[in-house]
Amino acid sequence: MVPAGGAARRLGGVDKPAVSVGGRPLLDRVLDACADAATAVVVGPARRTARPVLHAREEPPGGGPLAALDAGLRHSTAPVVLVLSADLPFLTGVTVRALLAAAAEDGADGALLRDAEGRDQPLVAAYRAEPLRRALDGVRAERGALAGLPLRALTGRLALRRVPDPTAAASFDCDTWEDIEAARARIREHGTVLDEWITAAKAELGIELDVDTAALLDLARDAAHGVARPAAPLTTFLVGYAAGQQGRDVSALAEKAAALANRWAAEAAENTGAAESTGGVGSTEVAEKSGAAENTGAAEGTGKAGGAGSTGPADKAGATPEAAFGDEPEAKPAE
């Protein structure tokens, strides 16, 4: 369940779940973290999403987190409900599984994330559905309505486990444009940019494929060095296409393609060695052929540069054509 009906006042009222980080809307990034959920319910205005979801609206629209939880629960029969806010760019399945495991402990009504500064994050949590419904009903009976009430009015009624977030990644949320800019910069950090890009590209293309990044980069290097630089992207494309068509493992196919590229490189090395060896034994012959070719080119250049009355290099030195060639008759242009 993703509450996504907030006003985003600190973002100037922009539709925050639709803001792009790493080429994907924040909402899609959150939904991707719980890809195994049987049902995904987005509470808020209807939006296009990369995966199928159910849409619900809180009463009244924009009525706050407790009203959103109540609306979402009406669309679910699951015994355990994940509640994830729509602005968590770095949430992953690892954190989701940790929350589910903690919520399954004896005596727990659920589990929530605790950030690096020790603050509870009740919108990054897993709740057992029945205790959550009872707690919401209790708040409604006591306060008369759920709209506009803070989350602590609910969490104080539940026995919750805490899951730490020591790296402050999963709990990083985007409340301001400064947060958005920081998230976009973090996406492009050297250690994570390739994984982020591959995840985004798979989502954009609608494919599910385990990608061994290191193996493909090694393949690209071998193809570029052993064949030609443009062979790198073309070869990795062919490996991916073959894996999809044949249902085979990308790593195994990458190894085969890399071996082929290495054979190409070995052949090129052998030919280079043979050429160098030939050059050493027959260097005089090569030099003679080279000189003859140069002389032929010079003669052709002289003939083409002028006809019977042309002047050539000898003229530039101060001599006439007759002086340059002795008493022999003037050469005719080559046919």
mmCIF file of C-alpha atoms in Angstrom:
data_model
loop_
_atom_site.group_PDB
_atom_site.id
_atom_site.type_symbol
_atom_site.label_atom_id
_atom_site.label_comp_id
_atom_site.label_asym_id
_atom_site.label_seq_id
_atom_site.Cartn_x
_atom_site.Cartn_y
_atom_site.Cartn_z
ATOM 1 C CA MET A 1 0.000 0.000 0.000
ATOM 2 C CA VAL A 2 1.466 3.336 -1.108
ATOM 3 C CA PRO A 3 -0.040 6.540 0.319
ATOM 4 C CA ALA A 4 0.437 9.006 -2.543
ATOM 5 C CA GLY A 5 -2.121 11.744 -1.980
ATOM 6 C CA GLY A 6 -0.058 14.375 -0.200
ATOM 7 C CA ALA A 7 0.010 17.999 -1.294
ATOM 8 C CA ALA A 8 3.843 18.206 -1.548
ATOM 9 C CA ARG A 9 3.789 21.810 -0.343
ATOM 10 C CA ARG A 10 7.557 21.963 0.079
ATOM 11 C CA LEU A 11 7.867 21.044 -3.595
ATOM 12 C CA GLY A 12 5.521 23.790 -4.626
ATOM 13 C CA GLY A 13 2.558 21.455 -5.041
ATOM 14 C CA VAL A 14 4.156 19.372 -7.800
ATOM 15 C CA ASP A 15 2.958 15.758 -8.177
ATOM 16 C CA LYS A 16 5.795 14.302 -6.103
ATOM 17 C CA PRO A 17 5.240 10.585 -6.850
ATOM 18 C CA ALA A 18 5.644 11.408 -10.561
ATOM 19 C CA VAL A 19 8.962 13.248 -10.103
ATOM 20 C CA SER A 20 11.755 11.436 -11.938
ATOM 21 C CA VAL A 21 14.875 10.164 -10.172
ATOM 22 C CA GLY A 22 17.241 8.068 -12.238
ATOM 23 C CA GLY A 23 14.863 8.247 -15.181
ATOM 24 C CA ARG A 24 11.956 6.676 -13.288
ATOM 25 C CA PRO A 25 9.091 8.187 -11.300
ATOM 26 C CA LEU A 26 9.521 7.922 -7.543
ATOM 27 C CA LEU A 27 6.297 5.902 -7.343
ATOM 28 C CA ASP A 28 7.608 3.270 -9.779
ATOM 29 C CA ARG A 29 10.842 2.978 -7.828
ATOM 30 C CA VAL A 30 8.878 2.228 -4.651
ATOM 31 C CA LEU A 31 6.604 -0.280 -6.385
ATOM 32 C CA ASP A 32 9.664 -2.028 -7.770
ATOM 33 C CA ALA A 33 10.953 -2.619 -4.234
ATOM 34 C CA CYS A 34 7.903 -4.780 -3.459
ATOM 35 C CA ALA A 35 7.574 -6.524 -6.819
ATOM 36 C CA ASP A 36 6.440 -9.784 -5.141
ATOM 37 C CA ALA A 37 3.403 -8.219 -3.476
ATOM 38 C CA ALA A 38 0.188 -9.989 -4.455
ATOM 39 C CA THR A 39 -1.648 -6.670 -4.776
ATOM 40 C CA ALA A 40 -0.388 -3.103 -4.966
ATOM 41 C CA VAL A 41 -2.769 -0.361 -3.824
ATOM 42 C CA VAL A 42 -1.881 3.273 -4.520
ATOM 43 C CA VAL A 43 -3.933 5.698 -2.454
ATOM 44 C CA GLY A 44 -4.242 9.038 -4.196
ATOM 45 C CA PRO A 45 -4.949 10.459 -7.649
ATOM 46 C CA ALA A 46 -4.791 7.937 -10.491
ATOM 47 C CA ARG A 47 -1.393 7.872 -12.177
ATOM 48 C CA ARG A 48 0.249 5.759 -14.822
ATOM 49 C CA THR A 49 2.529 3.149 -13.294
ATOM 50 C CA ALA A 50 4.955 0.587 -14.675
ATOM 51 C CA ARG A 51 3.120 -2.279 -12.944
ATOM 52 C CA PRO A 52 -0.612 -2.884 -12.498
ATOM 53 C CA VAL A 53 -2.029 -1.339 -9.335
ATOM 54 C CA LEU A 54 -5.382 -0.711 -7.683
ATOM 55 C CA HIS A 55 -6.250 2.927 -7.101
ATOM 56 C CA ALA A 56 -8.031 4.118 -3.981
ATOM 57 C CA ARG A 57 -8.892 7.545 -2.557
ATOM 58 C CA GLU A 58 -8.837 8.563 1.058
ATOM 59 C CA GLU A 59 -11.856 10.305 2.583
ATOM 60 C CA PRO A 60 -11.644 13.199 2.221
ATOM 61 C CA PRO A 61 -9.051 13.381 -0.596
ATOM 62 C CA GLY A 62 -5.779 14.552 0.892
ATOM 63 C CA GLY A 63 -7.038 13.583 4.361
ATOM 64 C CA GLY A 64 -3.630 12.436 5.595
ATOM 65 C CA PRO A 65 -1.856 9.145 6.323
ATOM 66 C CA LEU A 66 -4.426 7.528 8.624
ATOM 67 C CA ALA A 67 -7.223 8.160 6.145
ATOM 68 C CA ALA A 68 -4.981 6.744 3.409
ATOM 69 C CA LEU A 69 -4.265 3.585 5.419
ATOM 70 C CA ASP A 70 -7.963 3.097 6.052
ATOM 71 C CA ALA A 71 -8.778 3.496 2.342
ATOM 72 C CA GLY A 72 -6.031 1.122 1.267
ATOM 73 C CA LEU A 73 -7.028 -1.601 3.700
ATOM 74 C CA ARG A 74 -10.495 -1.707 2.162
ATOM 75 C CA HIS A 75 -8.889 -3.084 -1.010
ATOM 76 C CA SER A 76 -6.814 -5.798 0.646
ATOM 77 C CA THR A 77 -7.424 -9.193 2.221
ATOM 78 C CA ALA A 78 -3.732 -9.885 2.838
ATOM 79 C CA PRO A 79 -2.702 -10.897 6.376
ATOM 80 C CA VAL A 80 0.339 -8.596 6.218
ATOM 81 C CA VAL A 81 0.384 -5.176 4.589
ATOM 82 C CA LEU A 82 3.454 -3.246 3.518
ATOM 83 C CA VAL A 83 3.023 0.486 3.848
ATOM 84 C CA LEU A 84 5.552 2.458 1.812
ATOM 85 C CA SER A 85 5.492 6.173 1.157
ATOM 86 C CA ALA A 86 5.800 7.228 -2.473
ATOM 87 C CA ASP A 87 9.034 9.211 -2.169
ATOM 88 C CA LEU A 88 11.674 6.617 -1.288
ATOM 89 C CA PRO A 89 14.164 6.456 -4.182
ATOM 90 C CA PHE A 90 16.580 4.025 -2.524
ATOM 91 C CA LEU A 91 14.210 1.522 -0.975
ATOM 92 C CA THR A 92 15.090 -2.051 -1.978
ATOM 93 C CA GLY A 93 13.751 -5.535 -1.580
ATOM 94 C CA VAL A 94 16.357 -6.166 1.117
ATOM 95 C CA THR A 95 14.685 -3.673 3.452
ATOM 96 C CA VAL A 96 11.222 -4.946 2.535
ATOM 97 C CA ARG A 97 12.176 -8.508 3.438
ATOM 98 C CA ALA A 98 13.716 -7.348 6.723
ATOM 99 C CA LEU A 99 10.466 -5.572 7.641
ATOM 100 C CA LEU A 100 8.373 -8.633 6.783
ATOM 101 C CA ALA A 101 10.628 -10.888 8.849
ATOM 102 C CA ALA A 102 10.429 -8.599 11.873
ATOM 103 C CA ALA A 103 6.648 -8.276 11.543
ATOM 104 C CA ALA A 104 6.369 -12.064 11.643
ATOM 105 C CA GLU A 105 7.985 -12.306 15.085
ATOM 106 C CA ASP A 106 5.842 -13.560 17.947
ATOM 107 C CA GLY A 107 3.947 -10.810 19.719
ATOM 108 C CA ALA A 108 4.539 -8.236 16.965
ATOM 109 C CA ASP A 109 1.746 -6.257 15.326
ATOM 110 C CA GLY A 110 4.226 -5.127 12.711
ATOM 111 C CA ALA A 111 7.617 -3.602 12.134
ATOM 112 C CA LEU A 112 8.789 -0.192 11.001
ATOM 113 C CA LEU A 113 12.059 1.261 9.825
ATOM 114 C CA ARG A 114 14.150 3.352 12.174
ATOM 115 C CA ASP A 115 16.451 5.819 10.418
ATOM 116 C CA ALA A 116 20.101 6.502 11.189
ATOM 117 C CA GLU A 117 19.135 9.287 13.612
ATOM 118 C CA GLY A 118 16.847 7.011 15.625
ATOM 119 C CA ARG A 119 13.519 8.290 14.273
ATOM 120 C CA ASP A 120 10.683 5.884 13.536
ATOM 121 C CA GLN A 121 9.375 5.773 9.953
ATOM 122 C CA PRO A 122 5.789 4.445 10.168
ATOM 123 C CA LEU A 123 5.332 4.857 6.395
ATOM 124 C CA VAL A 124 8.176 2.427 5.764
ATOM 125 C CA ALA A 125 6.657 -0.500 7.582
ATOM 126 C CA ALA A 126 4.980 -3.897 7.509
ATOM 127 C CA TYR A 127 1.789 -4.271 9.563
ATOM 128 C CA ARG A 128 -0.339 -7.243 10.384
ATOM 129 C CA ALA A 129 -3.654 -6.345 8.835
ATOM 130 C CA GLU A 130 -6.027 -7.236 11.672
ATOM 131 C CA PRO A 131 -4.201 -5.338 14.439
ATOM 132 C CA LEU A 132 -3.904 -2.396 12.032
ATOM 133 C CA ARG A 133 -7.659 -2.408 11.358
ATOM 134 C CA ARG A 134 -8.444 -2.588 15.070
ATOM 135 C CA ALA A 135 -6.097 0.287 15.810
ATOM 136 C CA LEU A 136 -7.655 2.442 13.072
ATOM 137 C CA ASP A 137 -11.145 1.652 14.369
ATOM 138 C CA GLY A 138 -10.003 2.589 17.880
ATOM 139 C CA VAL A 139 -8.647 5.940 16.721
ATOM 140 C CA ARG A 140 -11.845 6.662 14.778
ATOM 141 C CA ALA A 141 -14.014 5.816 17.765
ATOM 142 C CA GLU A 142 -11.936 8.025 20.031
ATOM 143 C CA ARG A 143 -11.384 10.999 17.703
ATOM 144 C CA GLY A 144 -14.520 10.794 15.564
ATOM 145 C CA ALA A 145 -12.563 10.712 12.261
ATOM 146 C CA LEU A 146 -9.169 9.809 10.847
ATOM 147 C CA ALA A 147 -8.564 12.776 8.572
ATOM 148 C CA GLY A 148 -5.809 15.130 9.603
ATOM 149 C CA LEU A 149 -4.521 12.996 12.484
ATOM 150 C CA PRO A 150 -0.808 12.225 12.932
ATOM 151 C CA LEU A 151 0.587 8.733 12.588
ATOM 152 C CA ARG A 152 1.579 8.571 16.257
ATOM 153 C CA ALA A 153 -2.122 8.370 17.103
ATOM 154 C CA LEU A 154 -2.024 4.959 15.428
ATOM 155 C CA THR A 155 1.438 3.578 16.164
ATOM 156 C CA GLY A 156 1.021 4.068 19.902
ATOM 157 C CA ARG A 157 -1.707 1.413 19.810
ATOM 158 C CA LEU A 158 0.478 -1.230 18.150
ATOM 159 C CA ALA A 159 3.313 -3.477 19.328
ATOM 160 C CA LEU A 160 5.919 -2.711 16.687
ATOM 161 C CA ARG A 161 9.422 -3.987 16.088
ATOM 162 C CA ARG A 162 12.121 -1.608 14.847
ATOM 163 C CA VAL A 163 14.379 -2.387 11.865
ATOM 164 C CA PRO A 164 17.493 -0.171 11.774
ATOM 165 C CA ASP A 165 18.632 1.662 8.654
ATOM 166 C CA PRO A 166 22.284 2.377 9.479
ATOM 167 C CA THR A 167 23.188 3.607 5.985
ATOM 168 C CA ALA A 168 20.214 6.019 5.847
ATOM 169 C CA ALA A 169 19.513 4.822 2.296
ATOM 170 C CA ALA A 170 16.146 3.074 2.599
ATOM 171 C CA SER A 171 14.703 5.840 4.783
ATOM 172 C CA PHE A 172 15.927 8.670 2.532
ATOM 173 C CA ASP A 173 12.798 10.515 1.400
ATOM 174 C CA CYS A 174 12.322 13.426 -0.969
ATOM 175 C CA ASP A 175 10.477 16.252 0.737
ATOM 176 C CA THR A 176 12.266 19.196 -0.912
ATOM 177 C CA TRP A 177 13.915 20.009 -4.227
ATOM 178 C CA GLU A 178 17.254 19.789 -2.428
ATOM 179 C CA ASP A 179 16.373 16.179 -1.539
ATOM 180 C CA ILE A 180 15.461 15.482 -5.167
ATOM 181 C CA GLU A 181 18.760 16.940 -6.388
ATOM 182 C CA ALA A 182 20.698 14.920 -3.810
ATOM 183 C CA ALA A 183 18.927 11.720 -4.857
ATOM 184 C CA ARG A 184 19.628 12.360 -8.534
ATOM 185 C CA ALA A 185 23.294 12.971 -7.786
ATOM 186 C CA ARG A 186 23.495 9.840 -5.654
ATOM 187 C CA ILE A 187 22.032 7.752 -8.474
ATOM 188 C CA ARG A 188 24.995 8.736 -10.640
ATOM 189 C CA GLU A 189 27.722 7.902 -8.146
ATOM 190 C CA HIS A 190 30.479 5.749 -9.584
ATOM 191 C CA GLY A 191 29.792 2.658 -7.518
ATOM 192 C CA THR A 192 26.070 2.460 -8.280
ATOM 193 C CA VAL A 193 25.402 4.166 -11.615
ATOM 194 C CA LEU A 194 25.605 1.010 -13.755
ATOM 195 C CA ASP A 195 23.251 -1.009 -11.569
ATOM 196 C CA GLU A 196 20.841 1.914 -11.441
ATOM 197 C CA TRP A 197 20.977 2.320 -15.213
ATOM 198 C CA ILE A 198 20.410 -1.384 -15.896
ATOM 199 C CA THR A 199 17.449 -1.470 -13.518
ATOM 200 C CA ALA A 200 15.941 1.583 -15.179
ATOM 201 C CA ALA A 201 16.548 0.220 -18.676
ATOM 202 C CA LYS A 202 14.936 -3.141 -17.842
ATOM 203 C CA ALA A 203 11.913 -1.376 -16.422
ATOM 204 C CA GLU A 204 11.646 0.868 -19.478
ATOM 205 C CA LEU A 205 11.921 -2.100 -21.863
ATOM 206 C CA GLY A 206 9.578 -4.299 -19.845
ATOM 207 C CA ILE A 207 12.026 -7.176 -19.425
ATOM 208 C CA GLU A 208 13.091 -9.359 -16.532
ATOM 209 C CA LEU A 209 16.649 -10.532 -16.969
ATOM 210 C CA ASP A 210 19.437 -11.116 -14.482
ATOM 211 C CA VAL A 211 22.425 -9.147 -15.732
ATOM 212 C CA ASP A 212 25.982 -9.984 -14.704
ATOM 213 C CA THR A 213 27.397 -6.492 -15.150
ATOM 214 C CA ALA A 214 31.020 -7.505 -14.636
ATOM 215 C CA ALA A 215 30.797 -10.297 -17.221
ATOM 216 C CA LEU A 216 29.245 -8.014 -19.838
ATOM 217 C CA LEU A 217 31.806 -5.274 -19.225
ATOM 218 C CA ASP A 218 34.598 -7.823 -19.626
ATOM 219 C CA LEU A 219 32.977 -9.002 -22.848
ATOM 220 C CA ALA A 220 32.703 -5.439 -24.149
ATOM 221 C CA ARG A 221 36.378 -4.852 -23.386
ATOM 222 C CA ASP A 222 37.439 -8.053 -25.156
ATOM 223 C CA ALA A 223 35.303 -7.265 -28.202
ATOM 224 C CA ALA A 224 36.621 -3.699 -28.410
ATOM 225 C CA HIS A 225 40.264 -4.732 -28.115
ATOM 226 C CA GLY A 226 40.139 -8.002 -30.029
ATOM 227 C CA VAL A 227 37.882 -6.991 -32.921
ATOM 228 C CA ALA A 228 37.069 -3.265 -33.177
ATOM 229 C CA ARG A 229 35.721 -0.628 -30.824
ATOM 230 C CA PRO A 230 32.172 -0.635 -32.266
ATOM 231 C CA ALA A 231 32.047 -4.396 -31.715
ATOM 232 C CA ALA A 232 31.596 -3.840 -27.967
ATOM 233 C CA PRO A 233 27.969 -2.596 -27.907
ATOM 234 C CA LEU A 234 26.956 -4.780 -30.839
ATOM 235 C CA THR A 235 28.315 -7.927 -29.204
ATOM 236 C CA THR A 236 26.665 -7.275 -25.864
ATOM 237 C CA PHE A 237 23.391 -6.665 -27.707
ATOM 238 C CA LEU A 238 23.725 -10.003 -29.498
ATOM 239 C CA VAL A 239 24.421 -11.804 -26.228
ATOM 240 C CA GLY A 240 21.319 -10.301 -24.629
ATOM 241 C CA TYR A 241 19.224 -11.113 -27.684
ATOM 242 C CA ALA A 242 20.471 -14.699 -27.705
ATOM 243 C CA ALA A 243 19.716 -15.074 -23.997
ATOM 244 C CA GLY A 244 16.170 -13.847 -24.537
ATOM 245 C CA GLN A 245 15.553 -15.967 -27.612
ATOM 246 C CA GLN A 246 17.098 -19.152 -26.268
ATOM 247 C CA GLY A 247 16.267 -18.786 -22.597
ATOM 248 C CA ARG A 248 19.941 -19.227 -21.745
ATOM 249 C CA ASP A 249 22.170 -17.723 -19.073
ATOM 250 C CA VAL A 250 23.737 -14.401 -20.031
ATOM 251 C CA SER A 251 27.016 -15.213 -18.275
ATOM 252 C CA ALA A 252 27.502 -18.449 -20.218
ATOM 253 C CA LEU A 253 26.810 -16.734 -23.527
ATOM 254 C CA ALA A 254 29.104 -13.848 -22.582
ATOM 255 C CA GLU A 255 31.916 -16.331 -21.972
ATOM 256 C CA LYS A 256 31.405 -17.856 -25.423
ATOM 257 C CA ALA A 257 31.421 -14.456 -27.111
ATOM 258 C CA ALA A 258 34.495 -13.369 -25.128
ATOM 259 C CA ALA A 259 36.320 -16.526 -26.205
ATOM 260 C CA LEU A 260 35.473 -15.715 -29.822
ATOM 261 C CA ALA A 261 36.804 -12.158 -29.434
ATOM 262 C CA ASN A 262 39.992 -13.526 -27.876
ATOM 263 C CA ARG A 263 40.463 -15.876 -30.838
ATOM 264 C CA TRP A 264 40.177 -12.873 -33.157
ATOM 265 C CA ALA A 265 42.784 -11.063 -31.097
ATOM 266 C CA ALA A 266 45.114 -14.085 -31.187
ATOM 267 C CA GLU A 267 44.852 -14.297 -34.973
ATOM 268 C CA ALA A 268 45.674 -10.605 -35.300
ATOM 269 C CA ALA A 269 48.697 -11.051 -33.043
ATOM 270 C CA GLU A 270 49.904 -14.024 -35.106
ATOM 271 C CA ASN A 271 49.584 -12.062 -38.332
ATOM 272 C CA THR A 272 51.473 -9.110 -36.861
ATOM 273 C CA GLY A 273 54.278 -11.399 -35.745
ATOM 274 C CA ALA A 274 54.465 -13.032 -39.167
ATOM 275 C CA ALA A 275 54.573 -9.648 -40.917
ATOM 276 C CA GLU A 276 57.382 -8.445 -38.661
ATOM 277 C CA SER A 277 59.339 -11.639 -39.316
ATOM 278 C CA THR A 278 58.961 -11.262 -43.089
ATOM 279 C CA GLY A 279 60.061 -7.646 -42.896
ATOM 280 C CA GLY A 280 63.261 -8.624 -41.128
ATOM 281 C CA VAL A 281 64.357 -11.295 -43.683
ATOM 282 C CA GLY A 282 63.405 -9.537 -46.919
ATOM 283 C CA SER A 283 64.005 -5.943 -45.930
ATOM 284 C CA THR A 284 66.179 -5.190 -48.979
ATOM 285 C CA GLU A 285 63.516 -6.411 -51.347
ATOM 286 C CA VAL A 286 60.863 -4.410 -49.541
ATOM 287 C CA ALA A 287 63.029 -1.292 -49.655
ATOM 288 C CA GLU A 288 63.705 -1.747 -53.356
ATOM 289 C CA LYS A 289 60.002 -2.153 -54.079
ATOM 290 C CA SER A 290 59.274 0.873 -52.008
ATOM 291 C CA GLY A 291 61.889 2.927 -53.820
ATOM 292 C CA ALA A 292 60.655 1.797 -57.201
ATOM 293 C CA ALA A 293 57.145 2.769 -56.277
ATOM 294 C CA GLU A 294 58.318 6.188 -55.160
ATOM 295 C CA ASN A 295 60.256 6.700 -58.405
ATOM 296 C CA THR A 296 57.251 5.633 -60.455
ATOM 297 C CA GLY A 297 55.097 8.076 -58.563
ATOM 298 C CA ALA A 298 57.626 10.839 -59.131
ATOM 299 C CA ALA A 299 57.776 10.122 -62.857
ATOM 300 C CA GLU A 300 54.001 10.048 -63.081
ATOM 301 C CA GLY A 301 53.849 13.282 -61.148
ATOM 302 C CA THR A 302 56.348 14.941 -63.530
ATOM 303 C CA GLY A 303 54.497 13.745 -66.599
ATOM 304 C CA LYS A 304 51.107 14.818 -65.286
ATOM 305 C CA ALA A 305 52.344 18.141 -64.036
ATOM 306 C CA GLY A 306 53.158 19.394 -67.467
ATOM 307 C CA GLY A 307 53.341 18.408 -71.098
ATOM 308 C CA ALA A 308 56.135 19.052 -73.583
ATOM 309 C CA GLY A 309 56.848 22.470 -72.200
ATOM 310 C CA SER A 310 56.351 21.876 -68.485
ATOM 311 C CA THR A 311 58.898 22.767 -65.885
ATOM 312 C CA GLY A 312 59.737 20.456 -62.993
ATOM 313 C CA PRO A 313 62.020 20.261 -60.018
ATOM 314 C CA ALA A 314 65.063 21.045 -62.152
ATOM 315 C CA ASP A 315 63.536 24.374 -63.170
ATOM 316 C CA LYS A 316 63.185 25.331 -59.517
ATOM 317 C CA ALA A 317 66.905 24.685 -59.096
ATOM 318 C CA GLY A 318 67.676 27.089 -61.954
ATOM 319 C CA ALA A 319 68.222 24.525 -64.755
ATOM 320 C CA THR A 320 66.267 23.983 -67.974
ATOM 321 C CA PRO A 321 64.717 20.632 -68.891
ATOM 322 C CA GLU A 322 67.410 20.125 -71.510
ATOM 323 C CA ALA A 323 70.167 20.590 -68.964
ATOM 324 C CA ALA A 324 68.494 18.291 -66.568
ATOM 325 C CA PHE A 325 68.209 15.395 -68.996
ATOM 326 C CA GLY A 326 71.399 15.939 -71.053
ATOM 327 C CA ASP A 327 71.219 15.569 -74.861
ATOM 328 C CA GLU A 328 68.388 13.040 -74.770
ATOM 329 C CA PRO A 329 65.152 14.078 -76.430
ATOM 330 C CA GLU A 330 62.439 15.522 -74.282
ATOM 331 C CA ALA A 331 60.383 12.816 -72.570
ATOM 332 C CA LYS A 332 56.853 12.323 -73.748
ATOM 333 C CA PRO A 333 54.000 12.165 -71.273
ATOM 334 C CA ALA A 334 53.334 8.620 -70.093
ATOM 335 C CA GLU A 335 50.409 6.949 -71.790
#
